[in-house]
Coordinates of C-alpha atoms in Angstrom, one line a residue:
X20 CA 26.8 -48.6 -4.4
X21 CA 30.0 -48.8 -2.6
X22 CA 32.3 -48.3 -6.1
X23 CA 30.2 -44.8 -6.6
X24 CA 31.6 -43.5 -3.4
X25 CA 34.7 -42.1 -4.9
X26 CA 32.6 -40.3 -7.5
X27 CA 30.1 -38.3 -5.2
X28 CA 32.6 -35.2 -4.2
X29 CA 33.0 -34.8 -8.2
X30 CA 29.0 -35.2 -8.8
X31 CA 28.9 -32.9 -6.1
X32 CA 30.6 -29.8 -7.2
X33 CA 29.4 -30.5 -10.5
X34 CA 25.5 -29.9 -9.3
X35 CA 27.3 -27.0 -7.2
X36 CA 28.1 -25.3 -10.4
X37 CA 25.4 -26.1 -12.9
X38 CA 23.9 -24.3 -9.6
X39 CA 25.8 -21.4 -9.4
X40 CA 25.7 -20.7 -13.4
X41 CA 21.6 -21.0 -13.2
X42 CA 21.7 -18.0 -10.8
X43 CA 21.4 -14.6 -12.0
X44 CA 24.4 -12.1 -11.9
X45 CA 24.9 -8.4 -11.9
X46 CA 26.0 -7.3 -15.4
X47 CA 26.1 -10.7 -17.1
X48 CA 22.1 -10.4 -16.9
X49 CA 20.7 -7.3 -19.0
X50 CA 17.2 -6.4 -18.1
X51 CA 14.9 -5.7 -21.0
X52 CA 13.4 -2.7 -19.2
X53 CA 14.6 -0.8 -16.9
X54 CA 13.5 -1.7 -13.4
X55 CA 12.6 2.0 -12.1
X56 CA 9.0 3.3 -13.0
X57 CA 9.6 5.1 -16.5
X58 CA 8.0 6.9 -19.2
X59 CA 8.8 6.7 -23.1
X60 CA 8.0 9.0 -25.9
X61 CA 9.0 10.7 -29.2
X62 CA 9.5 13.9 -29.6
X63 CA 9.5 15.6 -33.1
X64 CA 10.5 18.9 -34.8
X65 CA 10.0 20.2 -38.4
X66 CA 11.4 23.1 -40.2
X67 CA 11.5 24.2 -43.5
X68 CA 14.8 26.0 -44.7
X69 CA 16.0 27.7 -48.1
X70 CA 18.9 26.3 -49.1
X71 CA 22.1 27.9 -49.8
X72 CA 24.3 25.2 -51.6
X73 CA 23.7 22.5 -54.2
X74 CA 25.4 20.0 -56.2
X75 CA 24.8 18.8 -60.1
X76 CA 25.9 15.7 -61.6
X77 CA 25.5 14.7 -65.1
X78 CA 27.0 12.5 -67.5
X79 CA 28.9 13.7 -71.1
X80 CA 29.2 11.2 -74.0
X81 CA 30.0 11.1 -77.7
X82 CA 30.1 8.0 -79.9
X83 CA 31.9 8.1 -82.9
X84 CA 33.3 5.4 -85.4
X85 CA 36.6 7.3 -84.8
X86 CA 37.7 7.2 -80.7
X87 CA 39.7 9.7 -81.2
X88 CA 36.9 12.0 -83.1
X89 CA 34.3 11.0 -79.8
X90 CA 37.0 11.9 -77.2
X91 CA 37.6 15.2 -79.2
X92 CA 33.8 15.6 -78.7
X93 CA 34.1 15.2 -75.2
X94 CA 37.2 17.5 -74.6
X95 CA 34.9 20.2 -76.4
X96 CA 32.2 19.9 -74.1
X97 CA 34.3 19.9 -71.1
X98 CA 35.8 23.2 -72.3
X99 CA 32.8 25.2 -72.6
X100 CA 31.1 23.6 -69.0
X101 CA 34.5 25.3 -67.9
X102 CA 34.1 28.3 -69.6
X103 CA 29.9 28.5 -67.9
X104 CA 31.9 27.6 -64.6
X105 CA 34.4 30.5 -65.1
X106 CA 31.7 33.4 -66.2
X107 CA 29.7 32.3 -62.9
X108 CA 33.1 33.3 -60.7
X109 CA 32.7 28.8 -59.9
X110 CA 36.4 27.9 -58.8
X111 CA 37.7 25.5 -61.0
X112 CA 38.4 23.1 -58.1
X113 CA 34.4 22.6 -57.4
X114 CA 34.3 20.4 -60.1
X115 CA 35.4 16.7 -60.1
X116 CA 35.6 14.5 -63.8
X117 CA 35.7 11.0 -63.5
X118 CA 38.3 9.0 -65.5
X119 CA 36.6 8.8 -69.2
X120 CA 35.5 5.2 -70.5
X121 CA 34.7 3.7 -73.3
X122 CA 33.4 1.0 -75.0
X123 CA 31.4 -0.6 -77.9
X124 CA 28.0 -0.1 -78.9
X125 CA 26.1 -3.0 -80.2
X126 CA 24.8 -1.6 -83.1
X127 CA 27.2 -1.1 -86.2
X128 CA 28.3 2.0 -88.8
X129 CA 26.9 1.6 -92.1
X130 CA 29.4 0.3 -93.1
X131 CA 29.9 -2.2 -90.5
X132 CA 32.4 -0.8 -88.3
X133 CA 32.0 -0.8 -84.5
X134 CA 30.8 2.7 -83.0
X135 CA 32.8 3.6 -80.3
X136 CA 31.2 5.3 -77.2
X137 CA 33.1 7.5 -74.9
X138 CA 31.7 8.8 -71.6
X139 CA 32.3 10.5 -68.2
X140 CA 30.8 11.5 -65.0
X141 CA 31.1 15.6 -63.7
X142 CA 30.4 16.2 -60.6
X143 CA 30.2 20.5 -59.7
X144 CA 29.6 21.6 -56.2
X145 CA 27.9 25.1 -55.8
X146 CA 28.6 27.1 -53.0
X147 CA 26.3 30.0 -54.0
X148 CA 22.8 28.5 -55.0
X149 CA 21.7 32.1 -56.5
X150 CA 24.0 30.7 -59.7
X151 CA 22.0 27.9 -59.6
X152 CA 19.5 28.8 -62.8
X153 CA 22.4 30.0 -64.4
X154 CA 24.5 27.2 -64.3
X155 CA 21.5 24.0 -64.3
X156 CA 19.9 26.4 -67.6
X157 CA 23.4 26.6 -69.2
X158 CA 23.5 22.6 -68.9
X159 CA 20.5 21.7 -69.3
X160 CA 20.7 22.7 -72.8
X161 CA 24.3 22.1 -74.0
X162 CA 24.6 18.4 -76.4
X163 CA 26.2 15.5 -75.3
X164 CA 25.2 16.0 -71.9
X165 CA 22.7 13.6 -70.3
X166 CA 21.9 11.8 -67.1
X167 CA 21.5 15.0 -64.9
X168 CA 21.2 14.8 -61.0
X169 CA 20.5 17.8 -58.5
X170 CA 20.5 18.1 -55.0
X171 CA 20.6 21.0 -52.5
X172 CA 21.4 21.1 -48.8
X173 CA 22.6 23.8 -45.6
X174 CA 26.1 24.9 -45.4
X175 CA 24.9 25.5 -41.8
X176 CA 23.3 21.8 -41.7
X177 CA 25.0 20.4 -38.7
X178 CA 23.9 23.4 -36.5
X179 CA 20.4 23.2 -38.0
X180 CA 20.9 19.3 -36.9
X181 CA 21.9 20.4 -33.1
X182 CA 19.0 22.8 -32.8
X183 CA 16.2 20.5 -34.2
X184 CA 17.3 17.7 -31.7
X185 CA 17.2 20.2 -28.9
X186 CA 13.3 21.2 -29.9
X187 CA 12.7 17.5 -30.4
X188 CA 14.4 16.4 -26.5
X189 CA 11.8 19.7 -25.4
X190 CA 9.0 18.1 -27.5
X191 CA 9.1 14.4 -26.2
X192 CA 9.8 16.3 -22.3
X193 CA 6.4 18.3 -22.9
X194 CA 4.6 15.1 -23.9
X195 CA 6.1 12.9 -20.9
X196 CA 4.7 15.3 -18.3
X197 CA 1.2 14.9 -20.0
X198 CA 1.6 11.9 -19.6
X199 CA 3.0 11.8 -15.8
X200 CA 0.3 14.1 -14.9
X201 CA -2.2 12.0 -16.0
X202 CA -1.0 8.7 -14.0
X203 CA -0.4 10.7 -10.9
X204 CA 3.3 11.3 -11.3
X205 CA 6.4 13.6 -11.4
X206 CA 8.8 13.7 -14.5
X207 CA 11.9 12.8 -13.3
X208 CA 15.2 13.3 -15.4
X209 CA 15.7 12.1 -18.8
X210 CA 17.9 8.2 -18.6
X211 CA 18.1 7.9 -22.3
X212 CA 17.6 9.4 -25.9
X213 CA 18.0 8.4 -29.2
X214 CA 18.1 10.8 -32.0
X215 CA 17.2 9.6 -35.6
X216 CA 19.1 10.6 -38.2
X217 CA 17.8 14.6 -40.0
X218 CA 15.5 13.2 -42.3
X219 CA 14.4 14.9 -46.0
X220 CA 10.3 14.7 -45.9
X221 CA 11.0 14.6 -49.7
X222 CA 12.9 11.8 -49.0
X223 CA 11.6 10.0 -46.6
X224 CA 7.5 10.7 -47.6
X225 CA 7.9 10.0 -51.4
X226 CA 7.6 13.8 -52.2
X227 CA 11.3 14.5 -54.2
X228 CA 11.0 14.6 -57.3
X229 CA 11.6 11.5 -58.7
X230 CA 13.7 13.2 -62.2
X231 CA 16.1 13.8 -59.7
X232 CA 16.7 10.9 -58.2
X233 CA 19.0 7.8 -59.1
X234 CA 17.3 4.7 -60.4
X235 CA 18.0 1.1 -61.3
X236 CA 17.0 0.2 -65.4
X237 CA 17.9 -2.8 -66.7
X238 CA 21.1 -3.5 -68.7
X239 CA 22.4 0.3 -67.6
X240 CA 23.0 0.4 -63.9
X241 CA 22.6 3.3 -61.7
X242 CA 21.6 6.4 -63.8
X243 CA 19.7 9.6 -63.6
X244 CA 17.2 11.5 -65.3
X245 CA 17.6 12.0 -69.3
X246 CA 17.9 15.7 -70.7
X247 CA 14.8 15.1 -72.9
X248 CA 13.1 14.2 -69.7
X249 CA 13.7 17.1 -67.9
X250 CA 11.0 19.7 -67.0
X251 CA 13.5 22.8 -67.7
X252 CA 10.9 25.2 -65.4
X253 CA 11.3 22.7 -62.6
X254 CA 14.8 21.9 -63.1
X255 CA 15.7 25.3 -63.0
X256 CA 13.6 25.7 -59.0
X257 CA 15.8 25.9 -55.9
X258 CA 13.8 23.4 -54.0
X259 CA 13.4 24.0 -50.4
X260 CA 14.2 21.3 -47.9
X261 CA 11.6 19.7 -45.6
X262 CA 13.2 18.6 -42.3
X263 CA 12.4 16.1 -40.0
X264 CA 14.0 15.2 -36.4
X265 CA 12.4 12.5 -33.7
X266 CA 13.6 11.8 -31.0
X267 CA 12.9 8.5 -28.7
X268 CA 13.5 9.3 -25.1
X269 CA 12.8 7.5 -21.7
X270 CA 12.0 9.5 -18.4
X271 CA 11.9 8.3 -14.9
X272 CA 8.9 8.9 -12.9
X273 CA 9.0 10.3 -9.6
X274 CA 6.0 9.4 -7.3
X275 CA 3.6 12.2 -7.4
X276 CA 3.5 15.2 -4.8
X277 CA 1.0 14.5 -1.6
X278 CA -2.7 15.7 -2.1
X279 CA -3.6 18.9 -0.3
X280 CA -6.2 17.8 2.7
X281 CA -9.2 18.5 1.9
X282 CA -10.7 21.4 4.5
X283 CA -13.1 19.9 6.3
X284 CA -16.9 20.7 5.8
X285 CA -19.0 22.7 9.1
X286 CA -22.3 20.5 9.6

């Protein structure tokens, strides 16, 4: 025993410390609720709105024993979707053209030369959706051009963001004092919101038309609806947009105001 004497001041502060580091401190401890009597609760809004823009994207390809002869095919088709853009009063700069690619088809010319396959991706933003069945009709039925995509949103969508999450905060606030009434309580001030992001219903309930939308198919990649596909009547809709904003929003509650008393009854 006497040899462990020099070793107790140094077993000593170690306990000390384990000690110390066992004990819980101001901000290194996070609570998992908060520790003041609270109420939580989503709020929601819904709107429907017209739109006023929309975007297309479709692919344009040509195939050809001769490159040259497919990318002459190409340049055609590019000329008169230009030429649609141009009687609609479209500016020119509204429409992006990826780099064109090409490559080799598997299957052979009759006479056994490769086919070559040349293709590109147009992109046209539309800042007027009344051109809309002008332009998706003129597409729609021009040659080459395949894989079509449409979607149409709110020039004014970030307002239309701001006001939905102001009737959602009012939403969840109307619930919470429900619910504070019920258990006695005051609604006190709101100590936190969360806003999800503006949600599509046709989106985020299944109901968007699925010709539409971008899908996975084997061998190909990401790809969109084939011409042939298409519905023309429904292609040709301006689809109105089904929005959605929650809201998940914590109140205090405030102890509740003291009872009236009760006038006493005469014998």
């Amino acid at each position: 025993m006497p040899k462990l004497k020099p070793l107790l001041p140094i077993l000593s502060a170690c306990l000390l410390a384990a000690a110390a580091l066992s004990l819980p401190t101001g901000p290194a401890v996070a609570s998992t609720i908060p520790d003041y009597p609270f109420v939580h609760v989503t709020g929601n809004t819904f709107r429907i709105e017209l739109p006023d823009i929309a975007t297309i994207d479709f692919q344009i390809a040509a195939a050809d024993a001769d490159p040259a002869a497919a990318r002459a095919v190409i340049d055609a088709r590019m000329a008169e979707v230009r030429g649609l853009m141009q009687k609609l009063s479209i500016d020119p700069d509204d429409m992006q053209v990826r780099e064109v690619r090409q490559g080799v088809r598997k299957e052979r010319a009759a006479d056994g030369a490769p086919v070559y396959e040349l293709s590109c991706d147009v992109h046209i933003q539309l800042r007027n959706v009344a051109n809309w069945p002008a332009l998706g009709g003129g597409l729609l039925g021009k040659p080459n051009l395949d894989s079509f995509a449409a979607d149409f949103d709110l020039s004014t969508m970030e307002q239309v963001n701001d006001d939905m999450v102001t009737a959602a905060i009012a939403d969840a606030r109307r619930r919470a004092e429900v619910m504070a009434a019920a258990g006695g309580r005051r609604l006190g001030p709101m100590m936190a919101a969360t806003p999800d992001a503006l949600k599509k219903l046709g989106t985020a309930m299944g109901l968007e038309r699925d010709e539409f939308r971008a899908e996975r198919r084997s061998g190909r990649g990401p790809s969109n609806q084939r011409a042939e596909d298409i519905d023309r009547e429904t292609f040709l809709m301006v689809q109105s947009l089904k929005l959605r904003q929650p809201v998940d929003v914590v109140f205090r509650l405030e102890n509740g105001a003291p009872a009236k008393a009760r006038p006493v009854r005469k014998p």
